[in-house]
Short mmCIF file of C-alpha atoms and ligand atoms in Angstrom, two decimals:
data_model
loop_
_atom_site.label_atom_id
_atom_site.label_comp_id
_atom_site.label_asym_id
_atom_site.label_seq_id
_atom_site.Cartn_x
_atom_site.Cartn_y
_atom_site.Cartn_z
CA MET Y 1 56.34 -13.89 -26.26
CA ASN Y 2 53.56 -16.23 -24.54
CA ARG Y 3 51.58 -14.34 -21.68
CA ARG Y 4 53.38 -15.94 -18.94
CA GLN Y 5 56.62 -14.81 -20.21
CA LEU Y 6 55.08 -11.05 -20.79
CA MET Y 7 54.64 -11.33 -16.81
CA SER Y 8 57.45 -12.61 -15.67
CA GLY Y 9 59.72 -10.14 -17.77
CA ALA Y 10 57.07 -7.05 -17.01
CA GLY Y 11 57.35 -7.93 -13.58
CA ALA Y 12 60.99 -8.70 -12.83
CA GLY Y 13 60.75 -4.77 -13.88
CA ILE Y 14 58.01 -4.25 -11.06
CA VAL Y 15 59.71 -5.56 -8.27
CA SER Y 16 63.55 -4.80 -9.13
CA GLY Y 17 61.50 -0.79 -8.88
CA ILE Y 18 60.40 -1.24 -6.14
CA LEU Y 19 62.97 -3.10 -4.30
CA ALA Y 20 65.47 -0.77 -5.33
CA HIS Y 21 63.82 2.23 -4.55
CA ALA Y 22 63.48 0.66 -0.46
CA GLY Y 23 67.60 -0.03 -0.68
CA GLU Y 24 66.78 -3.86 -0.95
CA LYS Y 25 68.24 -6.35 -3.64
CA ALA Y 26 66.53 -7.59 -6.28
CA PRO Y 27 65.11 -11.64 -5.73
CA SER Y 28 67.45 -13.23 -8.14
CA ASN Y 29 65.13 -16.77 -7.97
CA LYS Y 30 63.09 -16.52 -11.37
CA ASP Y 31 59.89 -18.83 -9.49
CA ASP Y 32 60.13 -16.37 -7.19
CA GLN Y 33 59.85 -13.69 -9.49
CA LEU Y 34 56.36 -15.18 -11.24
CA ARG Y 35 55.15 -16.22 -8.27
CA HIS Y 36 54.79 -12.93 -7.29
CA GLU Y 37 53.88 -11.32 -9.69
CA THR Y 38 50.54 -13.24 -11.23
CA LEU Y 39 47.71 -10.56 -10.96
CA ASN Y 40 44.18 -11.30 -12.74
CA LEU Y 41 44.05 -8.10 -15.33
CA SER Y 42 40.44 -7.20 -13.38
CA ASP Y 43 42.43 -5.74 -10.52
CA TYR Y 44 44.96 -3.94 -12.10
CA GLU Y 45 44.30 -0.52 -11.40
CA PRO Y 46 47.06 1.72 -12.18
CA THR Y 47 47.20 4.75 -10.59
CA SER Y 48 48.69 7.03 -12.59
CA MET Y 49 52.17 9.51 -11.60
CA LEU Y 50 52.13 11.85 -13.82
CA HIS Y 51 52.29 15.21 -13.01
CA ALA Y 52 49.71 16.78 -15.28
CA ARG Y 53 47.63 19.97 -14.61
CA GLU Y 54 43.79 19.92 -14.50
CA ILE Y 55 41.70 21.64 -15.81
CA ARG Y 56 38.03 22.03 -14.55
CA VAL Y 57 35.37 23.23 -17.17
CA GLY Y 58 32.51 22.58 -14.88
CA ARG Y 59 30.09 24.63 -18.08
CA ALA Y 60 30.58 24.22 -21.38
CA LEU Y 61 31.23 27.56 -23.15
CA TYR Y 62 28.26 27.46 -24.94
CA PRO Y 63 25.17 26.21 -24.32
CA VAL Y 64 25.31 22.55 -25.54
CA ILE Y 65 22.65 20.56 -27.35
CA ASP Y 66 23.51 16.65 -27.00
CA ILE Y 67 22.52 15.33 -30.00
CA HIS Y 68 22.68 11.22 -28.26
CA THR Y 69 21.02 10.70 -25.43
CA HIS Y 70 18.70 8.03 -24.71
CA ILE Y 71 16.12 8.55 -21.77
CA THR Y 72 14.02 5.85 -22.43
CA GLU Y 73 14.00 2.62 -24.94
CA SER Y 74 11.73 -0.62 -25.94
CA ASN Y 75 11.26 -2.46 -22.57
CA LYS Y 76 11.03 -5.43 -25.07
CA SER Y 77 13.84 -7.28 -27.38
CA ILE Y 78 14.21 -10.11 -29.09
CA ASN Y 79 17.44 -11.26 -30.22
CA GLY Y 80 18.66 -8.15 -30.70
CA VAL Y 81 15.33 -6.81 -32.32
CA GLU Y 82 13.23 -4.07 -30.45
CA MET Y 83 10.08 -5.32 -30.70
CA ALA Y 84 7.61 -2.98 -28.43
CA ALA Y 85 6.24 0.17 -28.61
CA GLU Y 86 5.96 1.00 -25.11
CA ARG Y 87 9.47 2.05 -23.01
CA ASN Y 88 11.51 1.70 -20.62
CA VAL Y 89 11.85 5.49 -19.03
CA TYR Y 90 15.23 5.68 -17.04
CA ALA Y 91 14.72 9.10 -15.69
CA THR Y 92 12.26 12.25 -15.70
CA PRO Y 93 12.34 15.98 -16.53
CA GLY Y 94 12.64 16.59 -13.46
CA GLU Y 95 16.05 14.49 -12.68
CA LEU Y 96 17.42 15.82 -15.43
CA ILE Y 97 17.09 19.81 -15.95
CA PRO Y 98 19.15 20.37 -12.37
CA ILE Y 99 22.36 18.96 -14.05
CA MET Y 100 21.57 20.26 -17.52
CA GLU Y 101 21.10 23.73 -15.95
CA SER Y 102 24.42 23.57 -13.99
CA LYS Y 103 26.16 22.56 -16.71
CA ASN Y 104 25.17 24.70 -19.57
CA VAL Y 105 23.63 21.59 -20.90
CA ARG Y 106 19.81 23.42 -23.30
CA SER Y 107 18.73 20.30 -24.38
CA MET Y 108 18.98 16.52 -24.69
CA VAL Y 109 17.67 14.36 -27.83
CA ASN Y 110 16.58 11.58 -26.83
CA LEU Y 111 16.83 9.40 -30.17
CA THR Y 112 15.56 5.92 -28.52
CA GLY Y 113 12.15 7.18 -28.84
CA GLY Y 114 9.97 4.65 -30.14
CA TYR Y 115 6.92 4.50 -31.94
CA GLY Y 116 2.94 4.69 -31.89
CA ALA Y 117 1.76 5.09 -28.37
CA GLY Y 118 5.30 4.94 -26.83
CA LEU Y 119 6.51 8.16 -29.30
CA ALA Y 120 4.07 9.73 -28.04
CA GLU Y 121 3.64 9.73 -24.14
CA THR Y 122 7.74 10.13 -24.88
CA VAL Y 123 7.15 13.32 -27.01
CA ALA Y 124 3.98 14.74 -24.30
CA ASN Y 125 6.39 13.59 -21.09
CA TYR Y 126 9.29 15.54 -22.32
CA ASP Y 127 8.97 17.50 -25.17
CA LYS Y 128 6.26 19.26 -24.82
CA SER Y 129 6.46 19.43 -21.37
CA SER Y 130 9.66 21.09 -20.67
CA PRO Y 131 10.04 22.75 -24.64
CA GLY Y 132 13.65 23.41 -25.80
CA ARG Y 133 14.89 21.06 -23.07
CA PHE Y 134 14.34 17.64 -24.93
CA TYR Y 135 14.05 16.54 -28.46
CA THR Y 136 12.69 13.03 -29.48
CA PHE Y 137 13.03 11.08 -32.52
CA THR Y 138 11.05 7.66 -33.45
CA GLU Y 139 12.58 4.23 -34.59
CA PRO Y 140 11.42 1.88 -37.20
CA SER Y 141 8.68 -0.55 -36.27
CA TYR Y 142 10.33 -3.44 -37.57
CA SER Y 143 8.33 -6.08 -35.56
CA ARG Y 144 6.01 -5.28 -39.01
CA PHE Y 145 8.87 -6.49 -40.87
CA LEU Y 146 6.33 -9.61 -42.65
CA GLU Y 147 3.38 -7.35 -43.53
CA PRO Y 148 2.60 -6.90 -46.95
CA GLY Y 149 3.93 -3.50 -47.94
CA TYR Y 150 6.24 -2.85 -45.44
CA PRO Y 151 8.37 -0.33 -46.80
CA THR Y 152 4.87 1.64 -47.33
CA ILE Y 153 3.41 1.14 -44.25
CA GLN Y 154 7.51 1.54 -42.38
CA ALA Y 155 7.43 5.43 -44.40
CA GLN Y 156 3.49 6.18 -43.34
CA ALA Y 157 4.41 5.22 -39.44
CA ILE Y 158 7.84 8.15 -39.88
CA GLU Y 159 4.87 10.26 -41.62
CA GLN Y 160 2.89 9.67 -38.36
CA ALA Y 161 5.83 9.60 -36.22
CA HIS Y 162 6.68 12.96 -37.98
CA ARG Y 163 2.95 14.56 -36.92
CA ASP Y 164 2.97 13.11 -33.54
CA GLY Y 165 6.17 15.48 -32.74
CA ALA Y 166 9.62 13.24 -33.34
CA ARG Y 167 12.36 15.23 -34.85
CA GLY Y 168 14.13 12.47 -36.57
CA LEU Y 169 14.74 8.94 -37.14
CA LYS Y 170 17.17 6.91 -35.33
CA ILE Y 171 19.00 3.31 -36.70
CA LEU Y 172 20.53 1.02 -34.30
CA LYS Y 173 22.51 -1.79 -34.90
CA THR Y 174 19.73 -3.90 -34.82
CA LEU Y 175 20.07 -2.55 -38.84
CA GLY Y 176 22.97 -4.77 -40.82
CA LEU Y 177 24.03 -6.67 -37.60
CA TYR Y 178 20.27 -8.10 -36.12
CA LEU Y 179 17.29 -7.96 -37.63
CA ARG Y 180 16.66 -10.81 -40.13
CA GLU Y 181 14.34 -11.82 -42.58
CA ASN Y 182 12.31 -14.05 -39.61
CA ILE Y 183 12.85 -10.35 -37.57
CA THR Y 184 14.11 -12.10 -35.25
CA ASP Y 185 16.11 -14.85 -37.45
CA GLY Y 186 16.95 -16.38 -40.99
CA LYS Y 187 19.22 -14.28 -43.73
CA LEU Y 188 20.38 -11.06 -42.15
CA VAL Y 189 18.72 -7.58 -43.92
CA LYS Y 190 20.99 -5.51 -44.81
CA ILE Y 191 21.45 -1.70 -44.54
CA ASP Y 192 20.94 -0.85 -47.82
CA ASP Y 193 18.25 -3.11 -48.41
CA ALA Y 194 15.60 -1.60 -50.82
CA ARG Y 195 12.32 -2.24 -48.45
CA PHE Y 196 14.25 0.86 -46.15
CA ASP Y 197 14.24 3.03 -49.83
CA PRO Y 198 10.95 4.84 -48.93
CA MET Y 199 12.06 4.69 -45.24
CA TRP Y 200 14.84 6.85 -46.04
CA ASP Y 201 12.84 8.88 -48.54
CA VAL Y 202 10.52 10.65 -46.19
CA CYS Y 203 12.75 11.46 -44.00
CA GLY Y 204 14.47 13.71 -46.73
CA GLN Y 205 11.09 15.21 -47.60
CA LEU Y 206 9.93 15.71 -43.88
CA ASN Y 207 13.51 17.85 -43.04
CA MET Y 208 14.12 14.60 -40.31
CA PRO Y 209 17.60 13.95 -39.76
CA VAL Y 210 18.53 10.21 -39.42
CA ALA Y 211 20.92 9.16 -36.98
CA ILE Y 212 22.19 6.23 -37.75
CA HIS Y 213 24.84 3.40 -35.75
CA ILE Y 214 25.47 0.65 -37.87
CA SER Y 215 29.17 -1.15 -35.93
CA ASP Y 216 31.28 -0.87 -33.64
CA PRO Y 217 34.82 -0.47 -33.44
CA ILE Y 218 37.49 -2.60 -35.00
CA ALA Y 219 39.97 -2.26 -31.61
CA PHE Y 220 38.84 -5.64 -30.69
CA ASN Y 221 42.41 -6.96 -28.54
CA GLU Y 222 43.48 -3.15 -27.39
CA ARG Y 223 39.26 -3.81 -26.45
CA TYR Y 224 39.99 -6.74 -24.18
CA GLU Y 225 38.23 -5.96 -20.84
CA GLU Y 226 35.33 -4.07 -23.03
CA LEU Y 227 34.26 -7.04 -25.04
CA ASN Y 228 34.77 -9.59 -22.18
CA ASN Y 229 32.63 -7.15 -20.03
CA HIS Y 230 30.33 -7.09 -22.71
CA PRO Y 231 30.54 -9.50 -24.92
CA ASP Y 232 27.24 -9.41 -26.64
CA TRP Y 233 29.10 -7.15 -28.77
CA SER Y 234 31.71 -8.81 -30.34
CA PHE Y 235 30.44 -9.38 -33.78
CA CYS Y 236 32.68 -11.60 -34.72
CA GLY Y 237 31.72 -15.10 -36.14
CA ARG Y 238 28.64 -16.41 -37.44
CA ASP Y 239 27.71 -14.59 -40.21
CA PHE Y 240 28.04 -11.13 -39.22
CA PRO Y 241 29.52 -8.21 -41.87
CA SER Y 242 32.88 -7.28 -40.84
CA ASN Y 243 32.87 -3.30 -40.50
CA ALA Y 244 34.36 -2.81 -43.77
CA GLU Y 245 30.98 -4.55 -45.13
CA LEU Y 246 28.73 -2.76 -42.96
CA ILE Y 247 30.57 0.55 -43.59
CA ALA Y 248 30.57 -0.13 -47.29
CA ALA Y 249 26.48 -1.07 -47.18
CA ARG Y 250 26.07 2.26 -44.57
CA ASN Y 251 27.55 4.25 -47.82
CA ARG Y 252 25.98 2.90 -50.68
CA MET Y 253 22.19 3.33 -49.20
CA MET Y 254 23.28 7.08 -48.31
CA ALA Y 255 24.52 7.82 -51.99
CA ARG Y 256 21.23 6.23 -52.98
CA HIS Y 257 19.30 9.32 -51.21
CA PRO Y 258 21.17 12.69 -51.38
CA LYS Y 259 18.12 14.93 -49.92
CA THR Y 260 18.31 12.12 -46.68
CA ARG Y 261 20.24 14.01 -44.04
CA PHE Y 262 22.28 11.26 -42.29
CA ILE Y 263 23.98 11.80 -38.72
CA VAL Y 264 26.33 8.86 -39.15
CA LEU Y 265 27.09 8.60 -35.18
CA HIS Y 266 30.71 7.78 -32.83
CA VAL Y 267 32.59 9.72 -35.60
CA GLY Y 268 30.47 8.14 -38.40
CA ASN Y 269 31.74 4.92 -36.82
CA PHE Y 270 35.31 4.73 -37.06
CA ALA Y 271 36.77 6.82 -34.81
CA GLU Y 272 39.62 5.00 -35.35
CA ASN Y 273 40.53 5.92 -38.47
CA LEU Y 274 39.33 10.47 -39.72
CA ASP Y 275 40.97 9.61 -42.69
CA ASN Y 276 38.21 7.14 -43.77
CA VAL Y 277 35.86 9.95 -41.79
CA SER Y 278 36.93 12.11 -43.82
CA GLU Y 279 36.95 10.53 -47.53
CA ASN Y 280 33.23 10.20 -46.59
CA LEU Y 281 32.79 13.35 -45.06
CA ASP Y 282 33.87 15.01 -48.71
CA ARG Y 283 32.39 12.13 -50.92
CA PHE Y 284 28.86 13.04 -48.84
CA PRO Y 285 27.64 16.48 -48.56
CA ASN Y 286 24.19 15.33 -46.58
CA MET Y 287 26.63 13.48 -43.97
CA THR Y 288 27.10 14.89 -40.83
CA VAL Y 289 28.91 13.02 -37.63
CA ASP Y 290 28.78 13.35 -33.83
CA ILE Y 291 31.56 12.02 -31.22
CA ALA Y 292 29.49 10.22 -28.86
CA ALA Y 293 31.16 8.09 -26.60
CA ARG Y 294 34.43 8.52 -28.39
CA ILE Y 295 35.89 11.22 -26.94
CA GLY Y 296 38.85 8.13 -25.62
CA GLU Y 297 39.33 7.47 -29.19
CA LEU Y 298 39.65 11.01 -30.74
CA GLY Y 299 42.01 11.75 -27.63
CA ARG Y 300 44.84 9.49 -27.85
CA GLN Y 301 44.83 11.07 -31.04
CA PRO Y 302 44.69 14.95 -30.31
CA ARG Y 303 46.78 16.44 -32.87
CA ARG Y 304 44.71 14.19 -35.72
CA ALA Y 305 41.03 15.09 -34.21
CA ARG Y 306 42.24 18.72 -34.32
CA ALA Y 307 43.38 18.30 -37.56
CA PHE Y 308 40.00 17.13 -38.08
CA PHE Y 309 37.75 19.63 -36.39
CA GLU Y 310 39.63 22.40 -38.16
CA LYS Y 311 38.70 20.85 -41.17
CA TYR Y 312 34.77 19.98 -41.09
CA PRO Y 313 33.65 22.33 -37.89
CA ASP Y 314 30.49 22.15 -40.02
CA ARG Y 315 29.79 18.74 -40.30
CA ILE Y 316 30.80 17.42 -36.37
CA LEU Y 317 27.74 17.96 -33.08
CA PHE Y 318 28.19 17.19 -29.87
CA GLY Y 319 26.64 13.95 -28.60
CA THR Y 320 27.83 11.57 -25.70
CA ASP Y 321 25.16 8.39 -25.51
CA ALA Y 322 24.17 9.64 -22.54
CA THR Y 323 21.63 6.75 -20.37
CA PRO Y 324 20.91 8.09 -16.82
CA HIS Y 325 22.12 4.81 -14.58
CA ALA Y 326 23.73 2.92 -17.02
CA ASP Y 327 25.90 1.92 -14.12
CA ASN Y 328 27.39 -0.73 -16.61
CA TYR Y 329 29.01 1.45 -19.50
CA PRO Y 330 31.24 4.44 -17.05
CA GLN Y 331 31.68 6.10 -21.08
CA GLN Y 332 27.72 6.93 -21.32
CA VAL Y 333 26.54 6.91 -17.41
CA PHE Y 334 24.31 10.86 -17.51
CA GLY Y 335 25.46 12.97 -15.59
CA GLY Y 336 27.84 16.21 -14.38
CA GLU Y 337 30.81 14.17 -14.16
CA LEU Y 338 30.44 12.97 -17.85
CA TYR Y 339 29.89 16.53 -19.43
CA GLU Y 340 32.46 17.84 -17.35
CA ILE Y 341 34.88 15.42 -19.00
CA TYR Y 342 33.88 16.46 -22.36
CA PHE Y 343 34.13 19.93 -22.32
CA ARG Y 344 37.86 19.28 -21.14
CA PHE Y 345 38.48 17.28 -24.31
CA LEU Y 346 37.20 20.01 -26.00
CA GLU Y 347 38.21 23.12 -24.19
CA THR Y 348 41.33 22.13 -23.02
CA ASP Y 349 45.41 21.04 -23.99
CA ASP Y 350 45.24 19.39 -20.48
CA GLU Y 351 47.18 16.16 -21.64
CA TYR Y 352 46.59 12.33 -20.23
CA PHE Y 353 43.71 12.25 -18.07
CA ASN Y 354 40.65 9.73 -18.30
CA TYR Y 355 37.82 9.77 -20.56
CA ALA Y 356 35.24 8.28 -18.54
CA PRO Y 357 33.83 8.44 -14.58
CA ALA Y 358 35.31 5.08 -13.78
CA LYS Y 359 38.61 4.11 -12.06
CA VAL Y 360 39.60 1.79 -14.90
CA PRO Y 361 39.54 3.14 -18.68
CA PRO Y 362 36.16 1.10 -19.67
CA GLN Y 363 36.98 1.16 -23.58
CA GLY Y 364 40.88 0.42 -23.81
CA ARG Y 365 43.67 0.90 -21.39
CA TRP Y 366 44.80 4.55 -22.36
CA ARG Y 367 43.89 8.19 -21.37
CA ILE Y 368 43.69 11.21 -23.37
CA SER Y 369 44.30 14.65 -24.15
CA GLY Y 370 41.84 17.91 -24.83
CA LEU Y 371 41.79 19.49 -27.79
CA ASN Y 372 41.78 23.08 -26.89
CA LEU Y 373 39.57 24.13 -29.70
CA PRO Y 374 38.67 27.98 -30.51
CA PRO Y 375 35.33 29.36 -29.32
CA SER Y 376 34.22 29.65 -32.72
CA ILE Y 377 34.61 25.77 -33.65
CA LEU Y 378 33.50 25.03 -30.25
CA ARG Y 379 29.86 27.40 -30.86
CA LYS Y 380 29.62 25.01 -33.80
CA VAL Y 381 30.26 22.28 -32.23
CA TYR Y 382 28.17 22.71 -28.59
CA ASN Y 383 25.05 24.34 -30.56
CA GLU Y 384 24.96 25.87 -33.60
CA ASN Y 385 25.37 22.64 -36.24
CA ALA Y 386 23.24 20.64 -34.26
CA ALA Y 387 20.54 23.75 -34.40
CA ARG Y 388 20.71 23.45 -38.21
CA GLU Y 389 20.05 20.15 -38.15
CA LEU Y 390 17.20 20.24 -35.73
CA ARG Y 391 15.78 22.96 -37.87
CA LEU Y 392 16.20 24.88 -34.17
CA SER Y 393 16.49 28.44 -34.15
CA ILE Y 394 17.97 29.21 -30.79
ZN1 ZN I 401 23.40 5.25 -28.02
#
């Protein structure tokens, strides 16, 4: 069935439904039906007619450590590779703390703290100015990748970042999908490239967890609108490796560094396949996951997802990907509304609600149901697991 046939079939149903309700007869001419039902997908904003219960969870049951936020980011990138220590700053502590207090968010972990002077400044402005409220991670200095002795230089940069107050290392999908032999061009560098071995090792030695994001959801056609809005998230064609190849390279790398702890972000980068994530959690005791920007996936399989939380209550961390003012990414705009959706998802068994503060679901046109997790699991997910990974006493 082509698109036109699909629209006309669906359209005929809608037309007859509406007219039958009004007590009139549906038009019998097929051309009339086609003309009436042409609608751009972007104009389609269906409102659910379902009368479903709505529990508002204004505050999390336990204090929250949000392991995955972006308060600052590199202010320069070329072909997807971050090239500057200097940061773009998206919000000050003064803007963030009142919302954190009202939602019971104890701490935000800013994963994209950068390196060098940018990192030191971020730690001073957040971690040191508001102790316990903010923790900052460092990032690799890819701009130095071509310098002789880069593996050692990078390991030493992590040691310096640790002295400057970084609590962990963040790997964006730059590694595996953007970084190339000549930094911005040439052959792609693989996630398990040996030149990064000293970096992973030093993170283990310094007890700095590595938060790693390696790929995006594979559900391409289901997410047609999301990819249409963000074409740069499509890694199809050219020389991009498949999702399976990226995960295999990540696994080879994690296997080589059993003493380093990895927080594999976005539900192990494979929220659509919890069997696969479970296999990897069983295989790698040094692996945990966060749920950032993937409650859309978890909440459309609520029974499977709840079983996943019940099986791995110590391995799942609360994260949102919250970014202040990220208006083009409704599923990660920092604010009370975003947190309330996450709390509702984790704490209630409400059905069929939006997973993002947006009229049209931004990551695929479906809605989610809550997991209704017991307090014993909520406490671990909200803060205990993150506190353990970050070596905090709370
Ligand atoms: Zn993120």
